[in-house]
Amino acid sequence: MAKWFAALRTPVGAFSAVLLFLVLVLTVFAPILWHDNAFEIDTEAIAQGPSAAHWLGTDDLGRDILFRVLVATRLSVLLAVFATVIGVVTGLVLGTLPSLLPRPAARLITSAVNIAVAFPGLLLVLFFSVIFGVGTHGAVLAVGFALAPAFARLAQTLSASVAGQDFVSAARISGVGRIRLLVRHVLPNIGETLVVNATIGAGASLLAFAGLSFLGIGVQAPEYDWGRLLGEGLNGIYVNPAAALAPGVAVVLAGLAFNLAGETVAGVIGVRTGLRKLAPRKAVPARESVAEDRDDAVLVVENLQVAFPRPAGWTVPVRGVSFTVHAGEAIGVVGESGSGKSLTGLAVSRLVEAPAVVTADRLDFAGKPLLKTPERESRGLLGTSLAMVFQDPMTSFNPTRRIGRQLAEVAEQHQGLPRAKAFERAVDRLRAVRIPAAERRAKQYPHEFSGGMRQRAMIGMGLMGDPRLIIADEPTTALDVTVQRQLLRLLARTRAERDTAIILISHDIAVVSQTCERMLVMYAGRVVEDMPSAGTPRHPYTRALLAATLDLETDRDAPLAVIPGRPPEPDRVPTGCAFADRCPAVTDRCRLEDPVLERVESGHRVACWEASSLPVKETVTAGGAE
Ligand SMILES: Nc1ncnc2c1ncn2[C@@H]1O[C@H](COP(=O)(O)OP(=O)(O)OP(=O)(O)O)[C@@H](O)[C@H]1O
């Protein structure tokens, strides 16, 4: 509810609410209050301009234009609403039927919808008007059915995206029928987006009605809506321009009310129809101590924050991260899901897009301050000197283009190599990452590669330039253990041969400690420990993470160690240390003050007030210190 109040306090939200309220009040009360005034004929004042008696003048029969415009609100709005309901229901049926019908019938419907979507809306309205006949009923059906294809396409796309989700597959496997699947699992998940689009569709149908009535094929006399009034007003525009302007303004304001209301609802429920620029949140949690800075630093990050706008304020999933990566160094970033590991990697690579806001006191890559360098220049630098390897090797490549060409594109773009030379280099890089029969493989599509080969090709793509840093975000999660090893070995070899630095983001603290000499432990958007992989952890969270890791020496009969509780959501981080609620060593100070990341010994920083008082050798587990 707070979100709705917050949305109503924004200028767009407040304006749309007031406008919509006015339109609804007029829809209900205008015909009751002013019906007689609107029909009263004043033979003394036929086709006159504005006067004290008739503020917007009179029509050919001497009827008051202002009252007629106000009374016409009901018919205009109701017609638009009816047509929208017809459009949404028909669209929903057409959009969801393909998932229920046998394949040939489904294809027929999908093709029909695709063809209908290709026609301009106005043409469809005119086409259906001819079929359903001139008049109010014909116009409602015409506008309604003309809206349907767009809704059908939207419903199809939305249901297809939901149908691919694991919970739908799980329901299907457990034997849930198609109709139940649709009603219970698919529709509830697409309802919000459809409602938002329906609100916006109502604005469009209001305009369509005005157009039809204006052309004389919509509402017929003696009934009248804004479109008819507009048509009549235009006949005498030189005598009384207000007679045409007033219904025109009414159409625009009511359309605006529907569209802005849709925009506001979309903002609250998270369906964005446009970007809003907001200033980043100011509040910064306790600054971490400044990162070490040596001559060979490839990346220096100081007080990095990533914030996302929400209707009720800002959520800051990365809250002031500082670290340095030196040439040839391998750093692991570990932490539970949602701790901000990936966002940190993406922010460093400048891949976090608006409306998110990335700020940092310092974000230097290869000596260049990325946040102050013009985008073109920083793109060029990152394109040749930074490589990213993502978790899902299938989505890392464009499925419609051959692997070799995708690699070659990097050299064409950033090094200006001609097409043939760039392709040669691509083959050479594929060979360097041990892709067998590289020349043949370069001509294949991503789906012809195995998962491990795709990841190696991704590293190959990074090697098209001369990377000084490779950021690998969970690169081995989707791979089996043997392929995982090969990939980690390839990263290690690349690092040794080229002095490339590596940031390995992973859930798996064991993989990180084997591959990297240093690790950053992240919790709730901050680095809580920065330590040598072979060192002894000081932070209770790192200790608990290690205790919860299984290895061959783990006692199979003992209960599994777990960290009690859950990390806080980014917009509900408590005051003080974010780990306090789950920490066995918590003190009053922890709940009040956020600990600063401080050096405890050379190359080891910890953000914990109790780090120095905890015995160094102890392992902290779920139940507390042992
Ligand atoms: N585009 C976004 N808009 C809003 N919040 C986001 C967005 N992307 C990420 N977040 C939030 O930021 C937080 C950190 O996300 P991030 O992906 O960095 O976590 P992570 O530590 O990499 O987790 P995982 O290991 O599951 O990938 C999460 O709570 C996530 O919901």
XYZ file of C-alpha atoms and ligand atoms in Angstrom:
657
model
C 0.000 0.000 0.000
C 2.895 2.343 0.837
C 4.074 1.936 -2.765
C 0.715 3.230 -4.070
C 0.803 6.259 -1.780
C 4.385 6.965 -2.824
C 3.362 6.725 -6.516
C 0.483 9.131 -5.902
C 2.928 11.626 -4.458
C 4.928 11.784 -7.718
C 3.865 14.586 -10.126
C 2.696 12.091 -12.798
C 0.852 9.942 -10.234
C -0.910 12.897 -8.616
C -1.862 14.457 -11.960
C -3.242 11.189 -13.373
C -5.215 10.464 -10.193
C -6.840 13.910 -10.182
C -7.606 13.731 -13.920
C -9.025 10.214 -13.736
C -11.117 11.133 -10.715
C -12.581 14.126 -12.581
C -13.364 12.011 -15.647
C -15.079 9.361 -13.512
C -17.078 11.945 -11.546
C -18.290 13.528 -14.794
C -19.100 10.096 -16.243
C -21.377 9.346 -13.317
C -22.882 12.741 -12.477
C -22.819 14.946 -15.607
C -25.887 13.351 -17.319
C -27.800 13.399 -14.020
C -27.036 17.056 -13.335
C -27.042 18.636 -16.780
C -29.048 16.406 -19.130
C -31.877 18.932 -19.489
C -29.507 21.902 -19.899
C -27.717 20.045 -22.705
C -30.963 19.470 -24.630
C -32.563 22.861 -23.959
C -33.010 24.731 -27.247
C -32.502 28.499 -27.133
C -33.906 29.917 -30.374
C -32.664 33.352 -29.377
C -29.036 32.193 -29.420
C -28.415 29.903 -32.387
C -24.771 29.182 -33.369
C -23.351 31.891 -31.151
C -19.889 32.350 -29.697
C -19.041 32.305 -25.953
C -21.202 34.589 -23.772
C -22.098 34.942 -20.105
C -25.161 32.727 -20.619
C -23.336 30.112 -22.716
C -19.640 29.983 -21.749
C -18.566 27.985 -24.801
C -21.331 29.248 -27.107
C -24.215 27.329 -28.685
C -24.751 24.907 -31.576
C -27.038 25.162 -34.651
C -30.121 24.540 -32.497
C -29.051 26.954 -29.776
C -28.026 24.209 -27.308
C -25.258 24.964 -24.782
C -21.907 23.489 -25.938
C -20.357 23.317 -22.440
C -23.215 21.251 -21.036
C -23.214 18.997 -24.096
C -19.465 18.352 -23.762
C -19.856 17.568 -20.058
C -22.843 15.254 -20.617
C -21.070 13.500 -23.529
C -18.392 12.303 -21.053
C -20.514 9.321 -20.001
C -21.162 7.929 -23.472
C -17.595 8.603 -24.669
C -15.974 6.938 -21.648
C -18.404 4.000 -21.509
C -17.926 3.242 -25.192
C -14.155 3.315 -24.754
C -14.368 1.022 -21.713
C -16.723 -1.460 -23.442
C -14.526 -1.576 -26.528
C -11.427 -2.113 -24.371
C -13.108 -4.973 -22.506
C -14.047 -6.592 -25.836
C -10.495 -6.078 -27.098
C -8.827 -7.490 -23.976
C -11.125 -10.522 -23.646
C -10.909 -11.391 -27.361
C -7.167 -10.804 -27.314
C -6.736 -12.987 -24.238
C -8.733 -15.818 -25.803
C -6.837 -15.590 -29.098
C -3.516 -15.247 -27.310
C -3.938 -18.193 -24.970
C -5.884 -20.593 -27.222
C -2.746 -21.713 -29.096
C -1.427 -23.242 -25.873
C -4.627 -25.310 -25.495
C -5.392 -26.361 -29.072
C -3.749 -29.030 -31.247
C -0.756 -27.742 -33.189
C -2.365 -27.076 -36.625
C -5.241 -25.059 -35.102
C -2.788 -23.218 -32.845
C -0.638 -22.267 -35.832
C -3.684 -21.058 -37.720
C -4.678 -18.724 -34.885
C -1.127 -17.484 -34.362
C -0.749 -16.731 -38.085
C -4.113 -14.924 -38.191
C -3.086 -12.785 -35.213
C 0.289 -12.041 -36.805
C -1.391 -10.919 -40.029
C -3.923 -8.754 -38.165
C -1.159 -7.104 -36.095
C 0.572 -6.106 -39.329
C -2.408 -3.904 -40.351
C -2.578 -0.319 -39.070
C -5.156 -0.029 -36.252
C -7.262 2.627 -37.976
C -7.603 0.484 -41.098
C -8.849 -2.408 -38.960
C -11.394 -0.155 -37.233
C -12.763 1.016 -40.605
C -12.805 -2.559 -41.909
C -14.788 -3.822 -38.903
C -17.115 -0.773 -39.051
C -18.129 -1.809 -42.544
C -18.791 -5.346 -41.305
C -20.697 -4.429 -38.124
C -22.541 -1.474 -39.602
C -22.801 2.236 -38.854
C -23.954 3.222 -35.339
C -23.000 2.903 -31.690
C -23.085 -0.890 -31.475
C -21.127 -1.334 -34.689
C -18.532 1.169 -33.502
C -18.048 -0.584 -30.136
C -17.525 -3.939 -31.842
C -15.276 -2.424 -34.511
C -12.975 -0.657 -32.048
C -13.001 -3.653 -29.675
C -12.030 -6.173 -32.350
C -9.441 -3.812 -33.801
C -7.748 -3.697 -30.378
C -7.815 -7.498 -30.025
C -4.816 -8.489 -32.226
C -2.374 -6.343 -30.251
C -3.629 -7.826 -26.972
C -3.526 -11.330 -28.449
C 0.106 -10.835 -29.418
C 0.916 -9.445 -25.972
C -0.867 -12.336 -24.234
C 0.932 -14.843 -26.492
C 4.354 -13.384 -25.764
C 3.707 -13.120 -22.039
C 2.290 -16.642 -21.749
C 5.190 -18.028 -23.782
C 7.659 -16.429 -21.378
C 5.797 -17.786 -18.346
C 5.330 -21.209 -19.966
C 9.111 -21.588 -20.105
C 9.480 -21.143 -16.347
C 10.434 -24.060 -14.167
C 7.283 -23.928 -12.041
C 5.079 -24.426 -15.144
C 7.225 -27.385 -16.228
C 6.963 -28.795 -12.719
C 3.147 -28.444 -12.783
C 3.030 -30.045 -16.231
C 5.156 -32.980 -15.103
C 2.916 -33.481 -12.100
C -0.011 -33.994 -14.492
C -1.846 -30.651 -14.275
C -4.211 -30.313 -17.282
C -3.752 -27.585 -19.918
C -6.743 -25.461 -18.933
C -5.875 -25.611 -15.243
C -2.265 -24.829 -16.119
C -3.417 -21.782 -18.015
C -5.862 -20.551 -15.369
C -3.814 -21.353 -12.263
C -0.245 -20.829 -13.388
C -0.075 -18.704 -16.523
C -2.868 -16.108 -16.272
C -2.100 -14.944 -12.718
C 1.466 -14.235 -13.827
C 0.557 -12.129 -16.842
C -2.506 -10.390 -15.384
C -0.713 -7.294 -14.115
C 0.914 -6.455 -17.435
C -2.368 -6.980 -19.282
C -4.253 -4.709 -16.884
C -1.677 -1.962 -17.341
C -1.869 -2.269 -21.118
C -5.667 -2.294 -20.978
C -5.620 1.095 -19.215
C -3.418 2.475 -21.942
C -5.650 0.743 -24.573
C -8.692 2.580 -23.143
C -7.023 5.884 -24.041
C -6.455 4.631 -27.580
C -10.052 3.475 -28.021
C -11.326 6.832 -26.789
C -9.437 8.423 -29.659
C -10.703 5.767 -32.092
C -14.336 6.531 -31.130
C -13.800 10.235 -31.523
C -12.427 9.494 -34.989
C -15.327 7.233 -35.999
C -18.025 9.607 -34.753
C -16.220 12.504 -36.381
C -16.327 10.609 -39.688
C -20.053 10.037 -39.165
C -19.871 6.243 -38.805
C -19.844 6.108 -35.021
C -22.496 7.423 -32.652
C -25.646 8.625 -34.517
C -28.075 11.459 -33.613
C -29.812 12.101 -31.290
C -27.078 10.409 -29.216
C -23.799 12.256 -29.108
C -20.252 11.682 -27.896
C -17.176 13.899 -28.075
C -16.394 12.737 -31.619
C -19.816 13.842 -32.897
C -19.566 17.166 -31.070
C -16.142 17.653 -32.627
C -17.571 17.006 -36.115
C -20.463 19.445 -35.541
C -18.155 22.055 -34.022
C -15.804 21.920 -37.012
C -18.667 22.912 -39.345
C -18.862 26.269 -37.614
C -15.238 26.662 -36.567
C -14.917 30.182 -38.017
C -17.997 31.378 -36.101
C -17.281 29.638 -32.806
C -13.889 27.834 -32.524
C -14.689 26.873 -28.922
C -17.372 24.452 -30.171
C -14.666 22.318 -31.850
C -11.926 22.962 -29.300
C -13.922 21.905 -26.235
C -14.675 18.286 -27.270
C -11.126 18.018 -28.679
C -9.646 19.082 -25.339
C -11.996 16.670 -23.529
C -10.745 13.741 -25.672
C -7.121 14.699 -25.038
C -7.593 15.105 -21.257
C -9.527 11.839 -20.834
C -6.996 9.984 -23.023
C -4.206 11.474 -20.930
C -5.994 10.396 -17.737
C -6.115 6.751 -18.916
C -2.560 6.706 -20.257
C -0.968 8.357 -17.228
C -2.975 6.142 -14.874
C -1.604 3.122 -16.784
C 1.905 4.559 -16.509
C 1.499 5.071 -12.750
C 0.138 1.556 -12.189
C 2.988 0.200 -14.304
C 5.495 2.082 -12.167
C 4.070 0.638 -8.949
C 3.848 -2.974 -10.085
C 7.178 -2.842 -11.858
C 6.127 -2.799 -15.559
C 8.056 0.155 -16.909
C 6.868 1.867 -20.064
C 9.575 4.518 -19.958
C 12.656 5.473 -18.029
C 12.572 7.949 -15.206
C 15.639 9.834 -14.219
C 16.068 10.113 -10.468
C 18.955 11.390 -8.451
C 20.898 8.634 -6.732
C 20.365 8.052 -3.048
C 22.745 10.024 -0.907
C 23.023 7.924 2.221
C 26.289 5.995 2.166
C 27.057 3.367 4.772
C 30.341 3.484 6.636
C 33.177 3.924 4.112
C 35.511 0.998 3.740
C 39.161 1.730 4.296
C 40.834 2.788 1.090
C 42.050 -0.037 -1.131
C 45.743 -0.748 -1.594
C 47.204 1.045 -4.582
C 50.366 -0.291 -6.226
C 51.936 0.654 -9.541
C 50.712 -2.479 -11.291
C 47.061 -2.046 -10.318
C 44.774 -3.073 -13.202
C 41.583 -2.180 -11.401
C 41.053 0.179 -8.475
C 37.543 0.326 -7.052
C 36.679 2.673 -4.207
C 33.291 3.042 -2.586
C 31.394 1.537 -5.536
C 27.629 1.736 -5.244
C 24.891 0.469 -7.539
C 21.377 1.805 -6.936
C 18.044 1.003 -8.604
C 15.080 3.375 -8.494
C 11.897 2.097 -6.891
C 8.633 4.041 -6.619
C 9.214 4.360 -2.880
C 12.900 5.359 -3.079
C 16.194 3.720 -3.991
C 17.368 0.203 -3.398
C 21.154 -0.127 -3.161
C 22.293 -3.740 -3.670
C 26.001 -2.738 -3.862
C 26.762 -0.440 -0.910
C 30.275 0.905 -1.073
C 32.683 -1.782 -2.282
C 36.443 -1.143 -2.446
C 39.173 -3.410 -3.746
C 42.210 -3.417 -6.001
C 43.260 -6.022 -8.551
C 46.899 -6.185 -9.636
C 48.344 -7.513 -12.878
C 48.388 -11.300 -12.974
C 46.405 -11.589 -9.749
C 43.425 -13.936 -9.378
C 40.742 -12.770 -6.998
C 37.682 -14.763 -6.050
C 34.426 -13.068 -5.068
C 32.231 -15.273 -2.887
C 29.008 -14.833 -0.960
C 25.435 -16.028 -0.831
C 22.976 -15.385 -3.630
C 21.967 -11.725 -3.804
C 25.072 -10.409 -2.040
C 25.923 -8.180 -5.028
C 28.752 -10.215 -6.594
C 27.442 -10.112 -10.167
C 26.364 -6.486 -9.951
C 29.860 -5.531 -8.801
C 31.328 -7.346 -11.849
C 28.794 -5.757 -14.188
C 29.337 -2.275 -12.732
C 33.097 -2.601 -13.235
C 32.510 -3.604 -16.876
C 30.087 -0.669 -17.325
C 27.303 -3.108 -18.167
C 24.787 -1.777 -15.641
C 22.235 0.178 -17.653
C 19.943 3.093 -16.721
C 17.735 3.525 -14.740
C 20.311 1.941 -12.404
C 22.897 4.429 -11.153
C 26.548 3.480 -10.604
C 28.678 5.769 -8.470
C 32.188 5.390 -7.076
C 34.866 7.568 -5.543
C 37.226 5.787 -7.862
C 36.744 3.256 -10.646
C 40.039 3.090 -12.509
C 40.710 0.424 -15.103
C 44.163 0.230 -16.691
C 44.877 3.679 -15.274
C 41.759 5.302 -16.787
C 38.975 6.659 -14.556
C 36.036 4.868 -16.204
C 33.302 7.059 -14.735
C 34.965 10.217 -16.018
C 36.064 8.901 -19.408
C 33.701 9.546 -22.365
C 31.609 6.442 -23.077
C 33.068 5.896 -26.563
C 36.597 5.896 -25.219
C 35.841 3.638 -22.248
C 33.955 1.189 -24.535
C 37.045 0.963 -26.746
C 39.282 0.313 -23.744
C 36.961 -2.254 -22.179
C 36.348 -3.943 -25.565
C 40.035 -4.747 -25.991
C 41.343 -4.978 -22.428
C 38.523 -6.554 -20.437
C 36.855 -9.916 -21.050
C 33.640 -11.184 -19.466
C 32.670 -14.835 -19.144
C 29.076 -15.367 -18.025
C 27.412 -18.259 -16.248
C 25.120 -19.465 -19.020
C 27.267 -20.432 -22.008
C 24.155 -20.789 -24.198
C 22.998 -17.203 -23.797
C 26.491 -15.697 -24.047
C 26.510 -16.067 -27.824
C 24.005 -14.910 -30.415
C 22.375 -18.211 -31.497
C 21.827 -17.009 -35.079
C 25.480 -16.246 -35.902
C 28.481 -18.502 -36.390
C 30.964 -18.568 -33.508
C 33.930 -17.520 -35.657
C 32.114 -14.457 -36.990
C 31.120 -13.390 -33.487
C 34.733 -13.569 -32.366
C 35.929 -11.837 -35.522
C 33.537 -8.950 -34.918
C 35.589 -7.926 -31.860
C 38.749 -7.560 -33.952
C 36.869 -5.749 -36.736
C 35.298 -3.320 -34.280
C 38.176 -2.599 -31.949
C 41.317 -3.294 -33.958
C 40.016 -2.330 -37.403
C 41.130 -5.646 -38.938
C 39.648 -6.524 -42.352
C 37.027 -9.304 -42.356
C 39.291 -12.150 -43.538
C 42.136 -11.260 -41.175
C 39.712 -10.935 -38.251
C 38.321 -14.398 -39.003
C 41.860 -15.827 -39.142
C 42.547 -14.347 -35.741
C 39.264 -15.812 -34.428
C 40.356 -19.288 -35.549
C 43.739 -18.746 -33.936
C 42.103 -17.706 -30.640
C 39.807 -20.747 -30.718
C 42.928 -22.857 -31.141
C 44.530 -21.044 -28.200
C 41.649 -22.063 -25.954
C 42.052 -25.664 -27.159
C 38.968 -25.974 -29.346
C 39.699 -29.003 -31.542
C 39.415 -28.525 -35.342
C 39.188 -24.785 -34.733
C 38.797 -23.857 -38.413
C 35.736 -26.087 -38.844
C 34.312 -25.195 -35.456
C 34.586 -21.458 -36.200
C 31.997 -21.955 -38.936
C 29.538 -23.632 -36.583
C 26.650 -22.100 -34.620
C 26.616 -21.903 -30.780
C 24.146 -24.809 -30.452
C 26.671 -27.089 -32.177
C 29.151 -26.501 -29.332
C 29.021 -28.290 -25.980
C 28.633 -26.163 -22.823
C 32.334 -26.401 -21.952
C 33.374 -25.538 -25.504
C 31.102 -22.496 -25.509
C 32.697 -21.251 -22.294
C 36.162 -21.788 -23.787
C 35.043 -19.966 -26.942
C 33.845 -17.130 -24.689
C 37.323 -16.898 -23.173
C 38.668 -17.058 -26.744
C 36.471 -14.076 -27.549
C 38.041 -12.225 -24.606
C 41.475 -13.098 -25.994
C 40.693 -11.453 -29.347
C 41.977 -8.270 -27.743
C 44.736 -8.194 -25.189
C 42.798 -8.560 -21.951
C 44.361 -7.210 -18.805
C 41.426 -8.460 -16.766
C 38.989 -11.359 -17.171
C 35.810 -11.236 -15.097
C 34.319 -14.718 -14.951
C 30.855 -14.774 -13.350
C 30.037 -18.314 -12.211
C 31.717 -19.673 -15.355
C 31.636 -23.287 -14.227
C 28.215 -23.537 -12.572
C 26.512 -25.020 -15.644
C 29.357 -27.468 -16.368
C 30.176 -30.940 -15.084
C 33.154 -31.402 -12.786
C 35.641 -32.562 -15.440
C 34.841 -29.718 -17.817
C 34.890 -27.363 -14.827
C 38.493 -28.371 -14.129
C 39.511 -27.889 -17.774
C 38.026 -24.407 -17.785
C 39.703 -23.368 -14.540
C 42.989 -24.701 -15.901
C 42.502 -22.673 -19.076
C 41.918 -19.526 -17.015
C 45.030 -20.256 -14.947
C 47.122 -20.811 -18.108
C 45.852 -17.604 -19.725
C 46.757 -15.753 -16.574
C 50.235 -17.236 -16.410
C 51.003 -16.663 -20.112
C 49.730 -13.090 -20.368
C 49.878 -11.763 -16.830
C 46.109 -11.245 -17.088
C 44.282 -10.532 -13.847
C 41.192 -12.593 -13.078
C 38.105 -11.908 -10.993
C 36.298 -15.186 -10.420
C 32.774 -14.741 -9.081
C 31.448 -17.909 -7.512
C 29.182 -19.431 -4.877
C 31.752 -22.121 -4.429
C 34.319 -21.086 -1.855
C 36.259 -24.338 -2.497
C 36.705 -23.536 -6.218
C 37.790 -20.011 -5.358
C 40.310 -21.053 -2.744
C 41.884 -23.525 -5.198
C 42.016 -21.071 -8.111
C 42.659 -17.653 -6.565
C 45.267 -16.348 -4.183
C 42.919 -13.772 -2.689
C 39.222 -13.704 -2.018
C 36.632 -11.043 -1.341
C 33.734 -12.217 0.779
C 30.578 -10.216 0.070
C 27.537 -9.918 2.285
C 24.460 -7.721 1.675
C 26.222 -5.560 -0.910
C 29.508 -5.028 0.939
C 32.891 -6.690 1.170
C 33.088 -8.092 4.707
C 36.458 -9.784 4.324
C 39.323 -9.444 1.859
C 41.858 -12.158 2.614
C 44.489 -14.469 1.148
C 42.810 -17.746 0.101
C 45.327 -19.673 2.184
C 44.811 -17.407 5.207
C 42.661 -17.902 8.270
C 39.267 -16.238 8.044
C 38.455 -13.705 10.743
C 34.895 -12.688 9.893
C 32.182 -14.899 11.442
C 30.389 -14.948 8.063
C 33.436 -16.263 6.182
C 33.956 -18.869 8.884
C 30.340 -19.941 8.672
C 30.573 -20.137 4.859
C 33.641 -22.357 5.147
C 32.025 -24.509 7.811
C 29.047 -25.041 5.512
C 31.308 -26.292 2.700
C 31.498 -30.036 2.226
C 34.730 -31.810 1.359
C 35.985 -35.374 1.405
C 36.922 -35.098 5.071
C 33.488 -33.921 6.184
C 31.943 -36.297 8.707
C 28.976 -37.817 6.820
C 27.241 -38.764 10.053
C 27.309 -35.258 11.537
C 24.433 -32.883 10.680
C 25.184 -30.473 7.817
C 26.376 -27.067 8.994
C 24.098 -24.260 7.840
C 24.070 -20.506 8.413
C 20.813 -19.743 10.236
C 18.477 -17.080 8.822
C 18.685 -15.292 5.500
C 20.594 -12.268 4.217
C 18.546 -9.027 4.322
C 16.870 -7.795 1.118
C 18.772 -4.840 -0.424
C 16.026 -2.382 0.573
C 15.768 -3.743 4.132
C 19.374 -3.652 5.303
C 19.308 -2.985 9.055
C 21.322 -0.294 10.832
C 24.675 -1.559 12.057
C 26.271 -4.733 10.732
C 24.029 -6.445 8.144
C 25.163 -9.883 9.435
C 24.310 -9.095 13.073
C 21.036 -11.064 13.127
C 22.801 -14.249 12.038
C 26.073 -13.785 13.854
C 26.988 -15.939 16.865
C 29.463 -13.297 18.086
C 27.078 -10.306 17.878
C 27.391 -7.465 20.414
C 25.363 -4.303 21.034
C 27.827 -2.231 19.034
C 27.251 -4.471 15.952
C 23.573 -3.553 15.953
C 24.320 0.168 16.068
C 27.406 0.767 13.927
C 28.274 -0.667 10.526
C 31.853 -1.990 10.832
C 34.488 -0.487 8.557
C 36.641 -2.798 6.438
C 39.960 -2.539 8.239
C 43.381 -4.054 7.795
C 44.098 -6.704 10.427
C 47.382 -7.785 8.872
C 49.162 -7.287 5.554
C 46.814 -8.262 2.703
C 43.939 -9.067 5.062
C 40.989 -6.721 5.728
C 37.924 -7.506 7.830
C 34.694 -5.593 8.513
C 33.840 -6.902 11.988
C 33.992 -5.187 15.372
C 34.727 -8.511 17.045
C 37.322 -9.825 14.557
C 40.268 -9.230 16.860
C 38.582 -10.757 19.903
C 37.523 -13.982 18.156
C 40.111 -16.762 18.608
C 42.033 -17.047 15.317
C 41.907 -20.833 14.970
C 38.266 -21.308 15.772
C 35.710 -22.235 13.196
C 32.366 -20.546 13.657
C 29.409 -22.693 12.619
C 25.664 -22.449 12.659
C 25.362 -23.149 16.329
C 28.013 -20.649 17.399
C 31.701 -20.755 18.183
C 33.111 -24.191 18.794
N 18.175 -4.986 -12.586
C 17.964 -5.053 -11.271
N 16.979 -4.317 -10.697
C 16.774 -4.351 -9.375
N 17.480 -5.108 -8.508
C 18.466 -5.863 -9.032
C 18.766 -5.883 -10.435
N 19.798 -6.732 -10.644
C 20.119 -7.228 -9.431
N 19.330 -6.708 -8.479
C 19.358 -7.012 -7.038
O 20.657 -6.829 -6.578
C 20.984 -7.823 -5.620
C 22.330 -8.397 -5.942
O 22.246 -9.071 -7.196
P 23.492 -9.871 -7.797
O 23.041 -10.505 -9.067
O 24.671 -9.009 -7.856
O 23.702 -10.985 -6.682
P 24.749 -12.174 -6.669
O 25.490 -12.064 -5.399
O 25.549 -12.196 -7.920
O 23.752 -13.399 -6.615
P 23.801 -14.734 -7.473
O 24.934 -15.503 -6.933
O 22.470 -15.362 -7.192
O 23.969 -14.341 -8.907
C 19.862 -8.848 -5.636
O 19.074 -8.672 -4.479
C 19.064 -8.504 -6.842
O 17.700 -8.701 -6.587
